[in-house]
Coordinates of C-alpha atoms (C1' of nucleotides) in Angstrom, one line a residue:
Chain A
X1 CA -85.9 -97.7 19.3
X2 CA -84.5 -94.2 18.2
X3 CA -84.6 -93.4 14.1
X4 CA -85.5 -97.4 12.9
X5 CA -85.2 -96.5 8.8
X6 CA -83.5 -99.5 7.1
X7 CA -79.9 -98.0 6.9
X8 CA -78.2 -99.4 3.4
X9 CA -74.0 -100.6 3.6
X10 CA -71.5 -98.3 3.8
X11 CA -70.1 -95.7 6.0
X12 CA -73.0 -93.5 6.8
X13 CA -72.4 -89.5 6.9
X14 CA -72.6 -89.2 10.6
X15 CA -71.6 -92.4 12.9
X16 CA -74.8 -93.5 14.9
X17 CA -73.2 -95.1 17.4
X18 CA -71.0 -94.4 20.7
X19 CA -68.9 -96.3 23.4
X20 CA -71.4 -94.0 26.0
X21 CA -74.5 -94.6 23.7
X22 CA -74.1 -98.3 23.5
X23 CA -73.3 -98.6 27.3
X24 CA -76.5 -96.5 27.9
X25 CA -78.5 -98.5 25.5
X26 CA -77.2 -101.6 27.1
X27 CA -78.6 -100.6 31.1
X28 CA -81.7 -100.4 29.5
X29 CA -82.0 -103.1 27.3
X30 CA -81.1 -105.5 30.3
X31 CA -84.0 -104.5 32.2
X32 CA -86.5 -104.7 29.5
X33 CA -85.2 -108.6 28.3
X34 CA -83.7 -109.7 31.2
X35 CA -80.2 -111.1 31.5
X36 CA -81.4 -114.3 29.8
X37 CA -82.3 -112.3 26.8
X38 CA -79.4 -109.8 27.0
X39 CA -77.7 -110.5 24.0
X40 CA -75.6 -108.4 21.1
X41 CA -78.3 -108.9 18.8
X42 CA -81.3 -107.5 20.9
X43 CA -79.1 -104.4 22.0
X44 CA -77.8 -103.8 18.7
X45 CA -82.1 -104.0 17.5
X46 CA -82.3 -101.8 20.8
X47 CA -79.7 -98.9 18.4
X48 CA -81.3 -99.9 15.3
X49 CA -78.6 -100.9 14.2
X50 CA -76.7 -104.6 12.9
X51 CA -74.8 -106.5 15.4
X52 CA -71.4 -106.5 14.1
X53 CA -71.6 -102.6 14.3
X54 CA -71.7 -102.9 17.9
X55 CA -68.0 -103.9 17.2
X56 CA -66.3 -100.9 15.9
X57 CA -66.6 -99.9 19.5
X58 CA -66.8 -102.4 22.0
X59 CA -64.4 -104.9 22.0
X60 CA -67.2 -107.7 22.8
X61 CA -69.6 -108.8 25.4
X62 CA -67.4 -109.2 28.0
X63 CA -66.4 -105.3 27.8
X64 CA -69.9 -104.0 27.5
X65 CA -70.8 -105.8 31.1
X66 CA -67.6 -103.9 32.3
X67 CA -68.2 -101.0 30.8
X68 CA -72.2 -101.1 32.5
X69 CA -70.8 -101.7 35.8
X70 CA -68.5 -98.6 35.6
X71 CA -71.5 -96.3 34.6
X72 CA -73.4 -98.0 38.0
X73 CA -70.0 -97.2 39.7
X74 CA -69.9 -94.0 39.2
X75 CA -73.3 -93.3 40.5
X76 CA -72.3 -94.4 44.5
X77 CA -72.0 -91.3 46.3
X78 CA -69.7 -90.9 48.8
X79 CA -69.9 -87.5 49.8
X80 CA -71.1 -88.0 53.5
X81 CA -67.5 -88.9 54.1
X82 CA -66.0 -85.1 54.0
X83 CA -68.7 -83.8 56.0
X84 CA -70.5 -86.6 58.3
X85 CA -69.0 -88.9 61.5
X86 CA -67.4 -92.1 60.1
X87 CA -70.1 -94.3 61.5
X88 CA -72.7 -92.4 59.2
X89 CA -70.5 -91.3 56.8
X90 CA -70.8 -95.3 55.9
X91 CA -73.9 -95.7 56.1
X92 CA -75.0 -93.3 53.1
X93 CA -72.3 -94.4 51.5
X94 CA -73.4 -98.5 51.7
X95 CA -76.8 -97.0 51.0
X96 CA -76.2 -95.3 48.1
X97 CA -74.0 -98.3 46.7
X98 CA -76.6 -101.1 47.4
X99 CA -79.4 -98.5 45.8
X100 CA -76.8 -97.7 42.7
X101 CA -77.1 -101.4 42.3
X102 CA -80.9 -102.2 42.6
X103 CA -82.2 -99.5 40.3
X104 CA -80.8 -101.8 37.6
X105 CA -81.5 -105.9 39.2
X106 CA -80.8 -107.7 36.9
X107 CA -77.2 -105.5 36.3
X108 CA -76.5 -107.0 39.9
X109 CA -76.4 -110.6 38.7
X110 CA -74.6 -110.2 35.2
X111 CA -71.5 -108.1 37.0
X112 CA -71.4 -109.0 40.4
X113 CA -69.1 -111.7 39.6
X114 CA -67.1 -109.8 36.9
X115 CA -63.4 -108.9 37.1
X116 CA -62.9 -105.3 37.6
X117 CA -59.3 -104.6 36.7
X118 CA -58.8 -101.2 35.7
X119 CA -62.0 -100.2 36.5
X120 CA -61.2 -96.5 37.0
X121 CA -64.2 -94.7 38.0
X122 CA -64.7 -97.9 40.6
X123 CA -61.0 -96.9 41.9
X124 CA -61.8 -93.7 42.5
X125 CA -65.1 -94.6 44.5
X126 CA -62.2 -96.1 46.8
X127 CA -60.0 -93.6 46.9
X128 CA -62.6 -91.5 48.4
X129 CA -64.0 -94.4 50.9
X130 CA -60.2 -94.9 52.1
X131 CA -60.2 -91.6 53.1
X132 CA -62.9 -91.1 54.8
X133 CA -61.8 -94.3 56.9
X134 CA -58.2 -92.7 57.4
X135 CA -60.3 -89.4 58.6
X136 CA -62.2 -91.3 60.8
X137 CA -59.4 -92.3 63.0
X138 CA -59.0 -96.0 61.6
X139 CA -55.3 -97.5 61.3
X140 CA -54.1 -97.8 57.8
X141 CA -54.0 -101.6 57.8
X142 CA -57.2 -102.0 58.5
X143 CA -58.7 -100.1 55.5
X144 CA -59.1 -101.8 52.8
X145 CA -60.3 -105.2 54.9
X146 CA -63.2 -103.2 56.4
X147 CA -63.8 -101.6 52.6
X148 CA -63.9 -105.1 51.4
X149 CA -66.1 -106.7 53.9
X150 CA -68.5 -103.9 53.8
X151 CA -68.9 -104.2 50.4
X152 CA -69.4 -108.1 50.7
X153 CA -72.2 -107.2 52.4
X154 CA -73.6 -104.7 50.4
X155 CA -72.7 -106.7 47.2
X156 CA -74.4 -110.0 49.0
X157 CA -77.7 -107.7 50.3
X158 CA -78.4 -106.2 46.2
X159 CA -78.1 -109.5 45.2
X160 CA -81.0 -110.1 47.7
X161 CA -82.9 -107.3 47.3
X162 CA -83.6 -108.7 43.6
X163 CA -84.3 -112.2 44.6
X164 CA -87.9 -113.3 44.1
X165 CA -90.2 -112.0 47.5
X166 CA -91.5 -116.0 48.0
X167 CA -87.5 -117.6 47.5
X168 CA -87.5 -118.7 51.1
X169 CA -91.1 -120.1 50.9
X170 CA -91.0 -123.6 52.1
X171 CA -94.7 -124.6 50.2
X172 CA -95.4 -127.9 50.9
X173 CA -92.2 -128.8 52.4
X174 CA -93.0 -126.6 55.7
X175 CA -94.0 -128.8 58.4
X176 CA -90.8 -130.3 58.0
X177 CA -89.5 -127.0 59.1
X178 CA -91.7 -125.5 61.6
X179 CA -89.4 -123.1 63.7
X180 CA -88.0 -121.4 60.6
X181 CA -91.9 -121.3 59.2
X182 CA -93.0 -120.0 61.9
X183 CA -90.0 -117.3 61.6
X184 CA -90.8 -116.7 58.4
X185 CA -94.2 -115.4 59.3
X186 CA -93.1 -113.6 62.4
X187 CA -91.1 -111.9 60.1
X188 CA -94.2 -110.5 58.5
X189 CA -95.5 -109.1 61.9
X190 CA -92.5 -106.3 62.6
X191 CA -93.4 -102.4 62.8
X192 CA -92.0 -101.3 59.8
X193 CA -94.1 -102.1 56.1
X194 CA -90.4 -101.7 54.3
X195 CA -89.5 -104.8 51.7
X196 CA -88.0 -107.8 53.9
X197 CA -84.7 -106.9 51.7
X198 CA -84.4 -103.8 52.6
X199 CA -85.2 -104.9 56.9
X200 CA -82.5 -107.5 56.3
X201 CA -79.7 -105.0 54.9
X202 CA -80.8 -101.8 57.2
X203 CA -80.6 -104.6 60.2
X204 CA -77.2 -106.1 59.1
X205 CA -75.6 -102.9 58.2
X206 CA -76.6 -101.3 61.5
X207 CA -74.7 -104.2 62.9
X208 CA -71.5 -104.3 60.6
X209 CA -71.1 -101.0 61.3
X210 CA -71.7 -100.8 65.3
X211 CA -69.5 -104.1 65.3
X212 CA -66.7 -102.2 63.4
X213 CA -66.6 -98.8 65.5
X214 CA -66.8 -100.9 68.4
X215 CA -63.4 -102.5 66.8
X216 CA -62.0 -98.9 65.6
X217 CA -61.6 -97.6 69.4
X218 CA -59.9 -100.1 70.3
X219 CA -57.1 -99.7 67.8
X220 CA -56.8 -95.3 68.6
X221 CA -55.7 -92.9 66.3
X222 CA -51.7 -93.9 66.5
Chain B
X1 CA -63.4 -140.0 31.8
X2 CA -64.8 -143.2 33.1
X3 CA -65.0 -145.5 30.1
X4 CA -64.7 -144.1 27.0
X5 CA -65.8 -147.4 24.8
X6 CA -67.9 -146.2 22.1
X7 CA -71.4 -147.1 22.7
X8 CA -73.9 -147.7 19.7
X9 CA -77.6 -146.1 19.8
X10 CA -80.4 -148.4 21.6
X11 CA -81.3 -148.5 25.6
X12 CA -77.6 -149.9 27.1
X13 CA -78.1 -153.0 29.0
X14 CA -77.3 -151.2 32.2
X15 CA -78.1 -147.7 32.7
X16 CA -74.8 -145.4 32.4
X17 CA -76.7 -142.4 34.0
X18 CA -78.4 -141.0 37.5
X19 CA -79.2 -137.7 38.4
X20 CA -77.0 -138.0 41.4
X21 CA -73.9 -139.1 38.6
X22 CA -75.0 -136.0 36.8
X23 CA -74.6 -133.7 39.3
X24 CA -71.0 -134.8 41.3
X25 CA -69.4 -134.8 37.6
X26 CA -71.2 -131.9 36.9
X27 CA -69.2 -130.0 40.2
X28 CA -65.9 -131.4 38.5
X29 CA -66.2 -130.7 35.2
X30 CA -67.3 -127.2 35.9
X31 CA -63.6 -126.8 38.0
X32 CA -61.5 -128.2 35.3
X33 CA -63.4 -125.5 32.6
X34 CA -64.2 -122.6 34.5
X35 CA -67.6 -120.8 34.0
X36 CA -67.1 -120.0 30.5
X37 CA -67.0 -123.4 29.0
X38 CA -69.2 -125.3 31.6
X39 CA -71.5 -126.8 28.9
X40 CA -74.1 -129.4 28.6
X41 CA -71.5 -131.0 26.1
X42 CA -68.4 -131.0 28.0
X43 CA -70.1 -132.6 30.8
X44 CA -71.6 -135.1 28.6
X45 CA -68.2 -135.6 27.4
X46 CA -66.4 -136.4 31.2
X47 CA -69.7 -138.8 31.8
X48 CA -68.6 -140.9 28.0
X49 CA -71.8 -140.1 26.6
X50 CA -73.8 -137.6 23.9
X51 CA -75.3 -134.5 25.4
X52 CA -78.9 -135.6 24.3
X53 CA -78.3 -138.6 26.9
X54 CA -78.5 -136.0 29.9
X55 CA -81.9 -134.8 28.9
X56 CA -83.0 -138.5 30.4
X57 CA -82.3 -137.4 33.6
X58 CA -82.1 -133.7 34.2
X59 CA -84.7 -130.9 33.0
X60 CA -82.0 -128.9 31.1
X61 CA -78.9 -126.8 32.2
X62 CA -80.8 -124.8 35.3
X63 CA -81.8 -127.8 36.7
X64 CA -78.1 -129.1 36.7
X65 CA -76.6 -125.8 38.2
X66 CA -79.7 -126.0 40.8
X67 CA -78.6 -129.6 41.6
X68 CA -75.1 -128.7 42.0
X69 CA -76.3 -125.7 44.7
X70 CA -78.3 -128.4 46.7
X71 CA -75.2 -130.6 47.0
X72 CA -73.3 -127.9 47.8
X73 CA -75.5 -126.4 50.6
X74 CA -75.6 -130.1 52.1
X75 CA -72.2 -129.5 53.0
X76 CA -72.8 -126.5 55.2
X77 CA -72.2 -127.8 58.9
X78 CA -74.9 -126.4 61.2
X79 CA -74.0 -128.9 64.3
X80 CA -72.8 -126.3 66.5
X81 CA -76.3 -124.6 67.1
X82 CA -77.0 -127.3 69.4
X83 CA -73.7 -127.2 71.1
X84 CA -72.5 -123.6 71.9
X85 CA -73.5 -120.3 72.7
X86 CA -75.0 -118.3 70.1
X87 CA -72.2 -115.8 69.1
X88 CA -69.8 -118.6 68.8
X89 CA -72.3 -121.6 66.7
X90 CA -73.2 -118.6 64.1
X91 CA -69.4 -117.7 63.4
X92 CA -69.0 -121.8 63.1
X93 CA -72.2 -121.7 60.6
X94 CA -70.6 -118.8 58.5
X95 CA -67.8 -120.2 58.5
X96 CA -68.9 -123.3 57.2
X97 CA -71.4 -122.2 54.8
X98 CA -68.4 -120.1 53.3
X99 CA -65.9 -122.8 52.8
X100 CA -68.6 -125.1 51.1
X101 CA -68.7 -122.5 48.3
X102 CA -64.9 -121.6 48.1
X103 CA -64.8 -125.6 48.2
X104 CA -65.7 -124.7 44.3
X105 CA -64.6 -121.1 43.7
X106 CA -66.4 -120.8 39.7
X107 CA -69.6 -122.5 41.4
X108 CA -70.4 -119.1 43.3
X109 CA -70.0 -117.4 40.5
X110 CA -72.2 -119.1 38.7
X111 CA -74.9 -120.6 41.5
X112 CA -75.2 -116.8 43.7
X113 CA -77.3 -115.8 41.7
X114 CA -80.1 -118.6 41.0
X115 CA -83.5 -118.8 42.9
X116 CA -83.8 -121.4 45.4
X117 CA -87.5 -122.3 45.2
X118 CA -88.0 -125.7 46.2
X119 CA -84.7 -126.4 47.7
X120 CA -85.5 -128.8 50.4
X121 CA -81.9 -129.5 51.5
X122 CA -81.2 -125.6 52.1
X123 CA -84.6 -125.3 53.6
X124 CA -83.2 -128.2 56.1
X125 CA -80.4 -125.9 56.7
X126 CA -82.5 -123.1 57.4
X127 CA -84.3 -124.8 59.6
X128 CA -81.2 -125.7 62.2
X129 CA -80.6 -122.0 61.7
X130 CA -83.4 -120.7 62.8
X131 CA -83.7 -123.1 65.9
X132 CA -80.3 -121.9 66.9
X133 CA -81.1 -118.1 67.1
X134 CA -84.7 -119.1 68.6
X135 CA -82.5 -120.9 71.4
X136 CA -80.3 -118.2 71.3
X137 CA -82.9 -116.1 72.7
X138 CA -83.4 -114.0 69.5
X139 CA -87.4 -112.7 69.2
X140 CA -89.2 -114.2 66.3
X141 CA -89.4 -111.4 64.3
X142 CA -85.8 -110.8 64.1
X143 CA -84.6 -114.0 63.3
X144 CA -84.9 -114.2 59.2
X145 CA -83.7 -110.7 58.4
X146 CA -81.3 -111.6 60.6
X147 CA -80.2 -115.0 58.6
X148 CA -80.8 -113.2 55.2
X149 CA -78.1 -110.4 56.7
X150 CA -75.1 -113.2 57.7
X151 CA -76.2 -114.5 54.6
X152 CA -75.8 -111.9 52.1
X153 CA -72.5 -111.1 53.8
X154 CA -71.4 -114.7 53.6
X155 CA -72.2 -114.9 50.1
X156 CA -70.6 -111.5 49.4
X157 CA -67.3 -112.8 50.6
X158 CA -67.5 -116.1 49.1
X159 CA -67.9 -114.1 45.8
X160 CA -64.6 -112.1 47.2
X161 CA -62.5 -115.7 48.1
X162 CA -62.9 -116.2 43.8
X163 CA -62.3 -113.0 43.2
X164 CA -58.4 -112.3 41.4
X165 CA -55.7 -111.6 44.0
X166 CA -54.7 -108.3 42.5
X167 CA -58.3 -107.4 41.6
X168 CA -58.0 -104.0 43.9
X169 CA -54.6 -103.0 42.1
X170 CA -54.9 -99.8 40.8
X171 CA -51.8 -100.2 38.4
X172 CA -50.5 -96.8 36.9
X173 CA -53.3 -95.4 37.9
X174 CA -52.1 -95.8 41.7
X175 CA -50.8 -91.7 41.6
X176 CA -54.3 -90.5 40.8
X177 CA -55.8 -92.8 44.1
X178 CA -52.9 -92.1 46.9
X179 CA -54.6 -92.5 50.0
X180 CA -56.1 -96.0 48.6
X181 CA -53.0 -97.2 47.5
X182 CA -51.5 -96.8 50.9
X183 CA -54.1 -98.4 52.5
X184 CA -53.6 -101.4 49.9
X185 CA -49.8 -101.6 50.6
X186 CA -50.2 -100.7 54.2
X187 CA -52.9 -104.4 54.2
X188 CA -49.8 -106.0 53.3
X189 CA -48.1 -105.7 56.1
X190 CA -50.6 -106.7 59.1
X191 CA -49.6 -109.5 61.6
X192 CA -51.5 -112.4 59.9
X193 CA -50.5 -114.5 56.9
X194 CA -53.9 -115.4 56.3
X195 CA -55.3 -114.7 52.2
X196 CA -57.2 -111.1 52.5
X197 CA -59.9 -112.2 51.6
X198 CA -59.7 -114.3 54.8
X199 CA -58.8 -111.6 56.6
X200 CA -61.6 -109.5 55.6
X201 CA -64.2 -112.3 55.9
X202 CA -63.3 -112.9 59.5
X203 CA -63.3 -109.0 60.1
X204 CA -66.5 -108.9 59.0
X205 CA -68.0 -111.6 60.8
X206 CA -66.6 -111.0 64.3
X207 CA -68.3 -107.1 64.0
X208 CA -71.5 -108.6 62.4
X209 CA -71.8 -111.1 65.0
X210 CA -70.7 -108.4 67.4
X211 CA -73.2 -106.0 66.8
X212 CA -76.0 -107.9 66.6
X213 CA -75.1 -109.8 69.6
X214 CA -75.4 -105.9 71.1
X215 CA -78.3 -105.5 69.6
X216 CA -79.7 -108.9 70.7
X217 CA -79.7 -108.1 74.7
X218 CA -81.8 -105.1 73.7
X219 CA -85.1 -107.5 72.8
X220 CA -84.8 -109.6 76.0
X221 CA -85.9 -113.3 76.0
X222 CA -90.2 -112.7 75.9
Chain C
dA1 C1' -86.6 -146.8 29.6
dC2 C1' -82.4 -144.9 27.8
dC3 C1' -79.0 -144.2 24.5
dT4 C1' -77.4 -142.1 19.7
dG5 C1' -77.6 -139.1 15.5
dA6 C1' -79.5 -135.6 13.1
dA7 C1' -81.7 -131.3 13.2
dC8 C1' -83.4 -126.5 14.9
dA9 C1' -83.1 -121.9 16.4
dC10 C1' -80.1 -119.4 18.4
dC11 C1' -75.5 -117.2 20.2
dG12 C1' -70.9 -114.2 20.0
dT13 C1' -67.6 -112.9 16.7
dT14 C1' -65.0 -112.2 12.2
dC15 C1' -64.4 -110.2 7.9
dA16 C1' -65.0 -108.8 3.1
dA17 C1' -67.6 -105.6 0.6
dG18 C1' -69.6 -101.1 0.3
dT19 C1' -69.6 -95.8 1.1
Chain D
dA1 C1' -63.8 -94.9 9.7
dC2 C1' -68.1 -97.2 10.2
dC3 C1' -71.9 -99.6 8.6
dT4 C1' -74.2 -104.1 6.4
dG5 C1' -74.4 -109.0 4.9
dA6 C1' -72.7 -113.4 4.9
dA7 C1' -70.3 -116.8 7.3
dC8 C1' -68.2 -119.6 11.3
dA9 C1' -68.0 -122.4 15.2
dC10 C1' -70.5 -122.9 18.8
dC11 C1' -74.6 -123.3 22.3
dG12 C1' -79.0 -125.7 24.6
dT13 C1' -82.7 -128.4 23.4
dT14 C1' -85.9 -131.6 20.7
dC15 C1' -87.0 -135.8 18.7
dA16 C1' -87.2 -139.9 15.8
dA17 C1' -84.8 -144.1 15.4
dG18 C1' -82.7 -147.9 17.5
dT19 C1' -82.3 -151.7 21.4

DNA sequence: ACCTGAACACCGTTCAAGT
DNA sequence: ACCTGAACACCGTTCAAGT
């Protein structure tokens, strides 16, 4: 993309690239190939530019994914937790973290499993998510293992919500599982026309999170 | 490993290979190397023979890490459905289906995020599943969404149970996130020695399984 | 049928050479 | 400082040649 003229050796006048512009570059270039395709050399073509430039900024690979999952990051909004109750104070904020995720699917796979030490903008998405648990009445020790499971959950469900639609279909292998067949096409028969993902998550989340306040009053403001 | 007696080219007298020999090496291998360096060649190399040999036997590299998922979900223990009441045979299934993947902590990593199509022994499991909420008393529609909710929060956590110890430590830039920091130390110092991720995972669960036990004596039994 | 050996088109990364 | 071009050690996969 952008200005594609053949650029010769040499320092050019103006540098063309960015940490911020290559990080950019990189959200999009992920959905357009796919993480199979994802490579140095298609998001440096992506900059028009040669791969080794890429490293004058980045420090590899391995930093770009990081980087990509900080940009995501620092989308989740977690402003309900100033102004709403805690139960849905959570709520947007596991919303808006699951959603931060699935506008970029395949992004969900690639960092999901990636370390995130140091990860300051992601540290600061928990500092205001700790505080709006301590506001909410919730005994310090108990923090960060309801942040945590929460955000298995959430983590788990975007993974889900980019799965392929048939991934549970049995095909020919279904009358050797009738019940959960027949589940699966209850499933299809329910009120609302949402994606089966997004049923699954609204369903589960309602549940964490009636489980947990259930939990929170037993354990009073101290 | 195994033995290492250089073998010439030509058909061997006895076959060296199986798929099934593939795919239990393939588990060990890949927790001796880590992610990274789980290749075609290093597994050829604990199984004494070339990488081309594996090609005899398995599709390529997906098919391998699918493989490896199946035996992996053939673990999961789904015995209690039969057994106990509903609240208590789900916990026993999460459980389960939890410590199968943290059984081998770089396979979640790398199998979370593969389509299952055609899985017939996780279909199996899904079927046991599914009969044990139907007995439960759970309406038909409910019963995958709820299944893909456990799920996603199972596989969430059994992301977390790999995840770094000190993957939440916020380092020197613990003065600029107070409140979070506090809640980290204050996690420290709960009653139970358990790992936190433990802790968290069984958090989690008991208010999952809570609330939608709540939410289960809404939809009566038909 | 089932192994080896050689080959192919890639990959991420390094680095000297240019401006 | 910041780009290109050439090079390196790998990767997964294919396939002819051997038994």
């Amino acid at each position: 993309m952008s200005n594609t003229l053949q650029r010769k050796a040499g320092r050019p006048n103006k540098s063309v690239l960015s940490r911020e512009l290559i990080l950019a570059a990189a959200l999009d270039v992920l959905e357009r190939t796919g993480p199979e395709d994802f490579t140095m050399a298609a998001l440096a073509a992506d900059l028009g530019v040669k791969t080794p430039a890429l490293y004058h900024h980045v420090g590899g690979k391995k930093e770009v994914l990081a980087g990509m999952r900080e940009v995501i990051s620092d989308r989740i909004d977690t402003s309900a937790f100033g102004t709403r109750p805690w139960p849905e104070a959570v709520s947007r904020w596991a919303r808006s973290y699951r959603a931060a995720f699935a506008a970029h699917p395949y992004a969900i796979a690639l960092l999901a499993t990636l370390p995130v030490a140091g990860a300051h903008r992601t540290l600061t998405m928990y500092e205001a998510v700790a505080a709006g648990f301590r506001d909410g009445g919730w005994p310090e020790q108990l923090v960060v293992n309801n942040i945590v499971a929460l955000e298995n959950f959430i983590l788990g469900s975007a993974l889900d919500a980019v799965a392929p639609a048939d991934m549970l279909e049995p095909g020919d292998f279904a009358d050797k599982v009738p019940v959960f067949n027949a589940a699966l096409r209850a499933r299809g028969r329910t009120n609302s026309c949402a994606p089966a993902a997004d049923q699954a998550f609204e369903l589960g989340l309602e549940a964490i999170v009636a489980g947990m306040d259930a939990r929170r009053s037993v354990h009073p403001r101290a």
